Amino acid sequence: MAKTLQEDNERGAPPSQAIVMQMVVGAWMSQTISSVTRLDIPDLLKKHGPQNTLKLIQEYGVDAKPDHLERALRACASIGIFTEDAEGIFGPTVLSDVLTSTSPVSVKKFTEVFGNSWWKVWSGLPDALKTGCAQASAQLGMDYWDYCKANPKEMEDFGEAMKSNSRNSIRGALEYCDLSGVRKAVDVGGGFGHLTIELLRKYRNLYGIVLEMPDLIPIARRRLAGEDKDIVSRIEFAGGNMFDEVPGAEVYILKHIIHDWDDTHCIGLLGNCHSSMVGDGRVFCIDAVLPPMGDTGGALAKFLDINMMVFHPGKERTRKQWETLYNTAGFKIVSVTSLNDNFGTSIVEGRKM
Ligand SMILES: C[S@@+](CC[C@H](N)C(=O)[O-])C[C@H]1O[C@@H](n2cnc3c(N)ncnc32)[C@H](O)[C@@H]1O
């Protein structure tokens, strides 16, 4: 290891301390981005063009102190989120565009909830490590799904965050989940039905059921307004508890469901799909498949696993762990297709044994 700053500079590599510090203060960046996004700054700059903070506050009603907001926008500009000039005028960039509500690839809601309720839950990570218990109840007063039920805005924002996080996996599902000839499919815990709607667009003879928590159903139905009439006639939102039973169908799709739950719940849920399945159908789980122990790849999937640890009694799983779940519930894995995204998302396809 280099002993002096000069030796470090001569090696041309950042010192280890700088690398670790950058990782550690990554939380400052995500918090700052989330806070200015919650103030709608990316939307306002997109709509009205470059502005200083006084104008953002006085003309567009941003609820902030000018000097403090300027410091937050300057920090964001330093990592490319906004432009900044010598007069303290900030403008939009391609990065701020994805933080707007009008971007077709918007991650605005994801960014907003990430810095808000999700951040509170993450503060319980030391306790999760110590006790082995999820921390939503300790930090929010109830488990995360009950918190969503008790806070309709959180439920809507969470659903929107999931939708914005689904673009890649929906593309993957359309490419690799072959539903030719299938008449009925259930999207278990399908949120607002974003995946089902795209499958119905592709398969014109398919009928899709989105099974969801009853409180989410009216929000999902409202959001269908304006959708193609043919799609509306082939989609059904069913309120219920997936651990009690699932509607009958040839195919079950569970996207980002299994990783929320412990093995007992997952085996029960897959078992429900098995017993309601019409004929020799298939189950498609879309979730991370972690590399085996000893392979240090898959960083984001492994941090997503920590997210599951703090929020839910869930986890990300290796191929071997997926096999145990499927086999115990009466399914055999017939293919695992990686979607090659940062989160290690794959489609795990199973058939009845
Ligand atoms: C991580 S989200 C995934 C949403 C969607 N499948 C996606 O990938 O965008 C988990 C979903 O499971 C739903 N959910 C949680 N518990 C449920 C239950 N017991 N029965 C039915 N749905 C449930 C939640 O409302 C939420 O929409």
Short mmCIF file of C-alpha atoms and ligand atoms in Angstrom, two decimals:
data_model
loop_
_atom_site.label_atom_id
_atom_site.label_comp_id
_atom_site.label_asym_id
_atom_site.label_seq_id
_atom_site.Cartn_x
_atom_site.Cartn_y
_atom_site.Cartn_z
CA MET A 1 0.00 0.00 0.00
CA ALA A 2 1.29 3.50 -0.83
CA LYS A 3 2.49 5.42 2.23
CA THR A 4 2.28 8.96 0.91
CA LEU A 5 -0.24 10.93 -1.11
CA GLN A 6 2.44 11.44 -3.73
CA GLU A 7 2.95 7.66 -4.07
CA ASP A 8 -0.82 7.23 -4.51
CA ASN A 9 -0.89 9.95 -7.16
CA GLU A 10 2.04 8.33 -8.98
CA ARG A 11 0.29 4.96 -9.03
CA GLY A 12 -2.63 6.74 -10.75
CA ALA A 13 -5.16 4.75 -8.73
CA PRO A 14 -7.54 6.31 -6.23
CA PRO A 15 -6.50 5.33 -2.70
CA SER A 16 -8.60 2.56 -1.15
CA GLN A 17 -9.96 5.00 1.40
CA ALA A 18 -11.36 7.22 -1.38
CA ILE A 19 -13.05 4.22 -3.04
CA VAL A 20 -14.70 3.12 0.20
CA MET A 21 -15.71 6.67 1.15
CA GLN A 22 -17.40 7.13 -2.21
CA MET A 23 -19.41 3.96 -1.60
CA VAL A 24 -20.33 5.04 1.92
CA VAL A 25 -21.51 8.53 0.98
CA GLY A 26 -23.57 7.17 -1.92
CA ALA A 27 -26.47 7.50 0.53
CA TRP A 28 -25.98 11.30 0.55
CA MET A 29 -26.44 11.36 -3.20
CA SER A 30 -29.58 9.21 -3.25
CA GLN A 31 -31.13 11.26 -0.43
CA THR A 32 -30.40 14.57 -2.17
CA ILE A 33 -31.74 13.34 -5.52
CA SER A 34 -34.86 11.97 -3.83
CA SER A 35 -35.50 15.20 -1.90
CA VAL A 36 -35.29 17.51 -4.93
CA THR A 37 -37.42 15.06 -6.91
CA ARG A 38 -40.08 15.17 -4.19
CA LEU A 39 -40.04 18.96 -4.67
CA ASP A 40 -40.78 18.36 -8.40
CA ILE A 41 -37.64 20.26 -9.46
CA PRO A 42 -36.92 17.98 -12.47
CA ASP A 43 -40.51 18.47 -13.71
CA LEU A 44 -40.40 22.25 -13.21
CA LEU A 45 -37.07 22.66 -15.04
CA LYS A 46 -38.33 20.49 -17.89
CA LYS A 47 -41.54 22.51 -18.18
CA HIS A 48 -40.22 26.06 -17.64
CA GLY A 49 -36.55 25.74 -18.67
CA PRO A 50 -33.47 26.82 -16.64
CA GLN A 51 -34.24 28.74 -13.41
CA ASN A 52 -32.60 30.03 -10.26
CA THR A 53 -33.94 28.85 -6.92
CA LEU A 54 -35.66 32.15 -6.07
CA LYS A 55 -37.82 31.86 -9.15
CA LEU A 56 -38.54 28.18 -8.48
CA ILE A 57 -39.79 29.17 -5.05
CA GLN A 58 -41.58 32.44 -5.81
CA GLU A 59 -43.13 31.65 -9.19
CA TYR A 60 -43.59 27.90 -9.08
CA GLY A 61 -44.36 27.41 -5.39
CA VAL A 62 -41.46 25.14 -4.43
CA ASP A 63 -41.54 24.76 -0.65
CA ALA A 64 -37.86 25.37 0.26
CA LYS A 65 -35.37 28.01 1.39
CA PRO A 66 -33.55 29.52 -1.62
CA ASP A 67 -30.04 29.12 -0.26
CA HIS A 68 -30.56 25.54 0.90
CA LEU A 69 -32.26 24.55 -2.34
CA GLU A 70 -29.40 26.10 -4.31
CA ARG A 71 -26.90 23.97 -2.38
CA ALA A 72 -28.92 20.82 -3.07
CA LEU A 73 -29.23 21.60 -6.79
CA ARG A 74 -25.50 22.46 -6.99
CA ALA A 75 -24.66 19.07 -5.45
CA CYS A 76 -26.95 17.34 -7.97
CA ALA A 77 -25.39 19.32 -10.84
CA SER A 78 -21.95 18.10 -9.73
CA ILE A 79 -23.01 14.53 -10.61
CA GLY A 80 -24.75 15.46 -13.86
CA ILE A 81 -28.37 15.57 -12.72
CA PHE A 82 -28.78 19.28 -13.65
CA THR A 83 -26.77 21.90 -15.52
CA GLU A 84 -25.50 24.88 -13.52
CA ASP A 85 -24.10 28.26 -14.59
CA ALA A 86 -22.15 31.02 -12.87
CA GLU A 87 -25.39 32.92 -12.08
CA GLY A 88 -26.81 29.96 -10.13
CA ILE A 89 -29.26 29.00 -12.86
CA PHE A 90 -30.02 25.29 -13.03
CA GLY A 91 -31.30 23.46 -16.09
CA PRO A 92 -32.58 19.99 -17.05
CA THR A 93 -30.38 17.18 -18.42
CA VAL A 94 -31.00 13.70 -19.80
CA LEU A 95 -30.55 12.40 -16.26
CA SER A 96 -33.09 14.78 -14.69
CA ASP A 97 -35.51 13.79 -17.46
CA VAL A 98 -35.95 10.27 -16.03
CA LEU A 99 -36.88 11.93 -12.71
CA THR A 100 -39.85 13.70 -14.32
CA SER A 101 -43.42 12.41 -14.35
CA THR A 102 -43.66 12.79 -18.14
CA SER A 103 -40.65 10.67 -19.12
CA PRO A 104 -41.61 7.38 -20.79
CA VAL A 105 -38.88 5.77 -18.66
CA SER A 106 -39.64 7.73 -15.50
CA VAL A 107 -38.26 6.54 -12.16
CA LYS A 108 -39.73 9.52 -10.30
CA LYS A 109 -41.97 7.54 -7.92
CA PHE A 110 -39.28 4.96 -7.25
CA THR A 111 -36.86 7.77 -6.35
CA GLU A 112 -39.44 9.47 -4.15
CA VAL A 113 -40.39 6.43 -2.07
CA PHE A 114 -36.76 5.32 -1.93
CA GLY A 115 -35.77 8.45 -0.05
CA ASN A 116 -38.86 8.52 2.14
CA SER A 117 -40.53 5.50 3.82
CA TRP A 118 -37.99 3.02 2.41
CA TRP A 119 -35.15 5.02 3.91
CA LYS A 120 -36.76 4.85 7.36
CA VAL A 121 -36.97 1.06 7.09
CA TRP A 122 -33.30 0.83 6.05
CA SER A 123 -32.29 2.59 9.26
CA GLY A 124 -33.26 -0.69 11.00
CA LEU A 125 -30.61 -2.74 9.17
CA PRO A 126 -28.34 -3.15 12.24
CA ASP A 127 -31.32 -4.58 14.14
CA ALA A 128 -32.23 -6.87 11.22
CA LEU A 129 -28.71 -8.28 11.28
CA LYS A 130 -28.82 -8.75 15.02
CA THR A 131 -32.32 -10.19 15.38
CA GLY A 132 -32.98 -11.78 11.98
CA CYS A 133 -36.29 -9.88 11.87
CA ALA A 134 -37.59 -7.58 9.11
CA GLN A 135 -37.74 -3.97 10.26
CA ALA A 136 -40.85 -2.45 8.61
CA SER A 137 -42.91 -3.00 11.76
CA ALA A 138 -40.25 -1.47 14.01
CA GLN A 139 -39.74 1.56 11.76
CA LEU A 140 -43.23 2.16 10.31
CA GLY A 141 -45.38 0.67 13.07
CA MET A 142 -46.69 -2.21 10.93
CA ASP A 143 -45.53 -4.55 8.18
CA TYR A 144 -45.04 -2.89 4.82
CA TRP A 145 -48.21 -4.25 3.15
CA ASP A 146 -50.35 -3.09 6.10
CA TYR A 147 -48.56 0.28 5.91
CA CYS A 148 -49.60 0.52 2.23
CA LYS A 149 -53.19 -0.37 3.14
CA ALA A 150 -53.22 2.30 5.85
CA ASN A 151 -51.67 4.94 3.53
CA PRO A 152 -53.39 4.98 0.12
CA LYS A 153 -50.79 7.44 -1.25
CA GLU A 154 -47.98 5.05 -0.33
CA MET A 155 -49.90 2.20 -1.97
CA GLU A 156 -50.30 4.19 -5.17
CA ASP A 157 -46.69 5.45 -5.13
CA PHE A 158 -45.36 1.96 -4.39
CA GLY A 159 -47.39 0.52 -7.28
CA GLU A 160 -46.07 3.23 -9.58
CA ALA A 161 -42.50 2.61 -8.34
CA MET A 162 -42.88 -1.10 -9.14
CA LYS A 163 -44.26 -0.26 -12.55
CA SER A 164 -41.32 2.03 -13.37
CA ASN A 165 -38.92 -0.63 -12.16
CA SER A 166 -40.59 -3.19 -14.43
CA ARG A 167 -39.67 -1.98 -17.88
CA ASN A 168 -36.82 -4.42 -18.42
CA SER A 169 -38.53 -7.39 -16.84
CA ILE A 170 -41.71 -6.77 -18.85
CA ARG A 171 -39.64 -6.76 -22.04
CA GLY A 172 -38.05 -10.01 -20.87
CA ALA A 173 -41.42 -11.59 -20.07
CA LEU A 174 -42.77 -10.67 -23.50
CA GLU A 175 -39.74 -12.25 -25.12
CA TYR A 176 -39.29 -15.38 -23.02
CA CYS A 177 -42.67 -16.32 -21.48
CA ASP A 178 -44.30 -18.08 -24.42
CA LEU A 179 -48.06 -17.95 -23.85
CA SER A 180 -49.09 -19.03 -27.37
CA GLY A 181 -52.30 -21.04 -27.12
CA VAL A 182 -52.81 -20.16 -23.42
CA ARG A 183 -56.37 -19.04 -22.64
CA LYS A 184 -56.06 -17.85 -19.06
CA ALA A 185 -53.10 -16.60 -17.00
CA VAL A 186 -52.95 -15.21 -13.47
CA ASP A 187 -50.50 -12.44 -12.59
CA VAL A 188 -50.15 -13.12 -8.85
CA GLY A 189 -49.55 -9.87 -6.90
CA GLY A 190 -49.59 -8.12 -10.28
CA GLY A 191 -49.86 -4.56 -8.94
CA PHE A 192 -51.62 -2.24 -11.40
CA GLY A 193 -51.57 -4.98 -14.06
CA HIS A 194 -48.70 -3.42 -16.05
CA LEU A 195 -47.28 -6.83 -17.02
CA THR A 196 -50.67 -8.39 -17.77
CA ILE A 197 -51.68 -5.46 -19.99
CA GLU A 198 -48.55 -5.92 -22.13
CA LEU A 199 -49.09 -9.70 -22.35
CA LEU A 200 -52.71 -9.10 -23.45
CA ARG A 201 -51.46 -6.74 -26.17
CA LYS A 202 -49.20 -9.50 -27.48
CA TYR A 203 -51.55 -12.48 -27.09
CA ARG A 204 -54.94 -11.45 -28.48
CA ASN A 205 -56.78 -14.59 -27.27
CA LEU A 206 -55.44 -14.45 -23.72
CA TYR A 207 -57.56 -13.56 -20.67
CA GLY A 208 -55.56 -12.17 -17.75
CA ILE A 209 -56.43 -12.13 -14.05
CA VAL A 210 -54.47 -9.84 -11.75
CA LEU A 211 -54.70 -11.16 -8.20
CA GLU A 212 -53.99 -8.37 -5.70
CA MET A 213 -54.70 -7.12 -2.20
CA PRO A 214 -58.36 -5.91 -2.16
CA ASP A 215 -57.37 -2.31 -1.21
CA LEU A 216 -55.28 -1.95 -4.35
CA ILE A 217 -58.03 -3.08 -6.73
CA PRO A 218 -59.99 0.23 -6.98
CA ILE A 219 -56.74 2.13 -7.70
CA ALA A 220 -55.76 -0.39 -10.40
CA ARG A 221 -59.25 -0.26 -11.99
CA ARG A 222 -59.20 3.55 -12.01
CA ARG A 223 -55.84 3.49 -13.78
CA LEU A 224 -57.31 1.34 -16.55
CA ALA A 225 -59.36 4.32 -17.76
CA GLY A 226 -58.26 5.24 -21.26
CA GLU A 227 -56.88 1.76 -21.97
CA ASP A 228 -57.81 -0.01 -25.21
CA LYS A 229 -61.37 -1.47 -24.90
CA ASP A 230 -60.24 -4.91 -26.06
CA ILE A 231 -57.63 -5.04 -23.27
CA VAL A 232 -60.18 -3.86 -20.68
CA SER A 233 -62.54 -6.66 -21.79
CA ARG A 234 -59.81 -9.30 -21.25
CA ILE A 235 -58.39 -8.21 -17.89
CA GLU A 236 -59.89 -8.92 -14.49
CA PHE A 237 -58.70 -7.55 -11.16
CA ALA A 238 -59.41 -10.07 -8.40
CA GLY A 239 -59.05 -8.99 -4.78
CA GLY A 240 -57.84 -11.70 -2.44
CA ASN A 241 -55.06 -13.20 -0.39
CA MET A 242 -52.68 -15.25 -2.53
CA PHE A 243 -51.80 -17.37 0.51
CA ASP A 244 -55.45 -18.49 0.82
CA GLU A 245 -56.05 -19.42 -2.82
CA VAL A 246 -55.38 -18.34 -6.39
CA PRO A 247 -57.87 -18.41 -9.31
CA GLY A 248 -57.70 -21.36 -11.70
CA ALA A 249 -55.60 -20.87 -14.88
CA GLU A 250 -53.12 -22.64 -17.15
CA VAL A 251 -50.28 -20.25 -16.34
CA TYR A 252 -49.19 -18.36 -13.21
CA ILE A 253 -46.78 -15.46 -13.34
CA LEU A 254 -45.19 -14.14 -10.14
CA LYS A 255 -43.03 -11.12 -10.81
CA HIS A 256 -41.06 -9.86 -7.83
CA ILE A 257 -43.28 -11.80 -5.45
CA ILE A 258 -41.25 -14.77 -4.24
CA HIS A 259 -38.36 -12.60 -3.02
CA ASP A 260 -40.71 -10.85 -0.53
CA TRP A 261 -41.36 -14.03 1.45
CA ASP A 262 -39.73 -16.77 3.51
CA ASP A 263 -39.57 -20.36 2.22
CA THR A 264 -42.70 -21.49 4.10
CA HIS A 265 -44.86 -18.76 2.52
CA CYS A 266 -43.31 -19.32 -0.94
CA ILE A 267 -43.92 -23.07 -0.86
CA GLY A 268 -47.52 -22.45 0.29
CA LEU A 269 -48.06 -19.91 -2.52
CA LEU A 270 -46.49 -22.07 -5.23
CA GLY A 271 -48.51 -24.98 -3.81
CA ASN A 272 -51.71 -22.90 -4.28
CA CYS A 273 -50.72 -22.34 -7.93
CA HIS A 274 -50.07 -26.07 -8.30
CA SER A 275 -53.45 -27.10 -6.93
CA SER A 276 -55.46 -24.48 -8.89
CA MET A 277 -53.55 -25.08 -12.12
CA VAL A 278 -55.66 -26.16 -15.08
CA GLY A 279 -54.01 -29.11 -16.84
CA ASP A 280 -50.22 -29.42 -17.04
CA GLY A 281 -49.66 -25.71 -16.92
CA ARG A 282 -46.63 -23.64 -16.15
CA VAL A 283 -45.41 -21.21 -13.53
CA PHE A 284 -43.08 -18.32 -14.34
CA CYS A 285 -41.33 -16.55 -11.45
CA ILE A 286 -39.50 -13.38 -12.43
CA ASP A 287 -36.96 -12.51 -9.76
CA ALA A 288 -33.23 -12.47 -9.13
CA VAL A 289 -31.24 -15.68 -9.32
CA LEU A 290 -28.10 -15.14 -7.27
CA PRO A 291 -24.75 -16.61 -8.26
CA PRO A 292 -23.63 -19.44 -5.98
CA MET A 293 -21.49 -18.79 -2.90
CA GLY A 294 -17.88 -18.14 -3.95
CA ASP A 295 -18.92 -16.11 -7.02
CA THR A 296 -18.59 -12.47 -5.97
CA GLY A 297 -20.57 -11.11 -8.96
CA GLY A 298 -24.14 -9.85 -8.85
CA ALA A 299 -23.58 -6.88 -6.53
CA LEU A 300 -26.93 -5.16 -7.10
CA ALA A 301 -28.90 -8.40 -6.72
CA LYS A 302 -27.07 -8.99 -3.45
CA PHE A 303 -27.95 -5.50 -2.19
CA LEU A 304 -31.54 -6.08 -3.33
CA ASP A 305 -31.35 -9.13 -1.06
CA ILE A 306 -30.46 -6.81 1.83
CA ASN A 307 -33.48 -4.69 0.89
CA MET A 308 -35.61 -7.82 1.28
CA MET A 309 -33.92 -8.52 4.61
CA VAL A 310 -34.88 -5.13 6.08
CA PHE A 311 -38.39 -4.95 4.59
CA HIS A 312 -39.86 -8.41 4.56
CA PRO A 313 -39.18 -11.89 5.79
CA GLY A 314 -37.90 -12.49 2.23
CA LYS A 315 -34.65 -12.97 0.32
CA GLU A 316 -33.07 -13.37 -3.11
CA ARG A 317 -32.21 -16.99 -3.95
CA THR A 318 -29.59 -19.03 -5.77
CA ARG A 319 -30.58 -21.53 -8.45
CA LYS A 320 -30.26 -24.31 -5.87
CA GLN A 321 -32.62 -22.51 -3.48
CA TRP A 322 -35.11 -21.97 -6.32
CA GLU A 323 -34.96 -25.69 -7.08
CA THR A 324 -35.80 -26.53 -3.47
CA LEU A 325 -38.84 -24.21 -3.56
CA TYR A 326 -40.14 -25.52 -6.89
CA ASN A 327 -39.58 -29.19 -6.12
CA THR A 328 -41.20 -28.96 -2.69
CA ALA A 329 -44.27 -27.28 -4.23
CA GLY A 330 -44.53 -29.98 -6.94
CA PHE A 331 -42.86 -28.17 -9.86
CA LYS A 332 -39.75 -28.94 -11.88
CA ILE A 333 -37.63 -26.06 -13.22
CA VAL A 334 -37.47 -26.38 -17.00
CA SER A 335 -35.53 -23.19 -17.79
CA VAL A 336 -33.82 -20.23 -16.13
CA THR A 337 -33.41 -17.28 -18.49
CA SER A 338 -31.33 -14.32 -17.36
CA LEU A 339 -32.59 -10.91 -18.44
CA ASN A 340 -29.06 -9.52 -18.08
CA ASP A 341 -30.10 -6.52 -16.03
CA ASN A 342 -28.21 -5.11 -13.05
CA PHE A 343 -30.44 -6.87 -10.54
CA GLY A 344 -29.75 -10.40 -11.80
CA THR A 345 -33.42 -10.73 -12.81
CA SER A 346 -34.24 -14.05 -14.45
CA ILE A 347 -37.32 -15.95 -15.53
CA VAL A 348 -37.60 -19.24 -13.70
CA GLU A 349 -40.04 -21.43 -15.62
CA GLY A 350 -41.51 -24.50 -13.97
CA ARG A 351 -43.84 -27.32 -14.98
CA LYS A 352 -45.96 -29.58 -12.80
CA MET A 353 -44.01 -32.71 -11.81
C1 LIG B 1 -42.98 -6.28 -4.98
S1 LIG B 1 -44.62 -5.99 -5.49
C2 LIG B 1 -44.61 -6.63 -7.13
C3 LIG B 1 -45.70 -6.06 -8.00
C4 LIG B 1 -45.69 -6.53 -9.45
N1 LIG B 1 -45.79 -7.98 -9.56
C5 LIG B 1 -44.44 -6.03 -10.14
O1 LIG B 1 -43.48 -6.81 -10.30
O2 LIG B 1 -44.39 -4.84 -10.50
C6 LIG B 1 -45.53 -7.20 -4.57
C7 LIG B 1 -47.04 -7.14 -4.79
O3 LIG B 1 -47.65 -8.18 -4.03
C8 LIG B 1 -48.90 -7.70 -3.54
N2 LIG B 1 -49.26 -8.53 -2.38
C9 LIG B 1 -48.67 -8.54 -1.16
N3 LIG B 1 -49.25 -9.44 -0.35
C10 LIG B 1 -50.27 -10.01 -1.08
C11 LIG B 1 -51.23 -11.01 -0.79
N4 LIG B 1 -51.26 -11.61 0.40
N5 LIG B 1 -52.10 -11.36 -1.76
C12 LIG B 1 -52.08 -10.75 -3.00
N6 LIG B 1 -51.16 -9.79 -3.32
C13 LIG B 1 -50.27 -9.42 -2.37
C14 LIG B 1 -48.60 -6.25 -3.20
O4 LIG B 1 -49.77 -5.46 -3.15
C15 LIG B 1 -47.67 -5.85 -4.33
O5 LIG B 1 -48.36 -5.26 -5.41
#
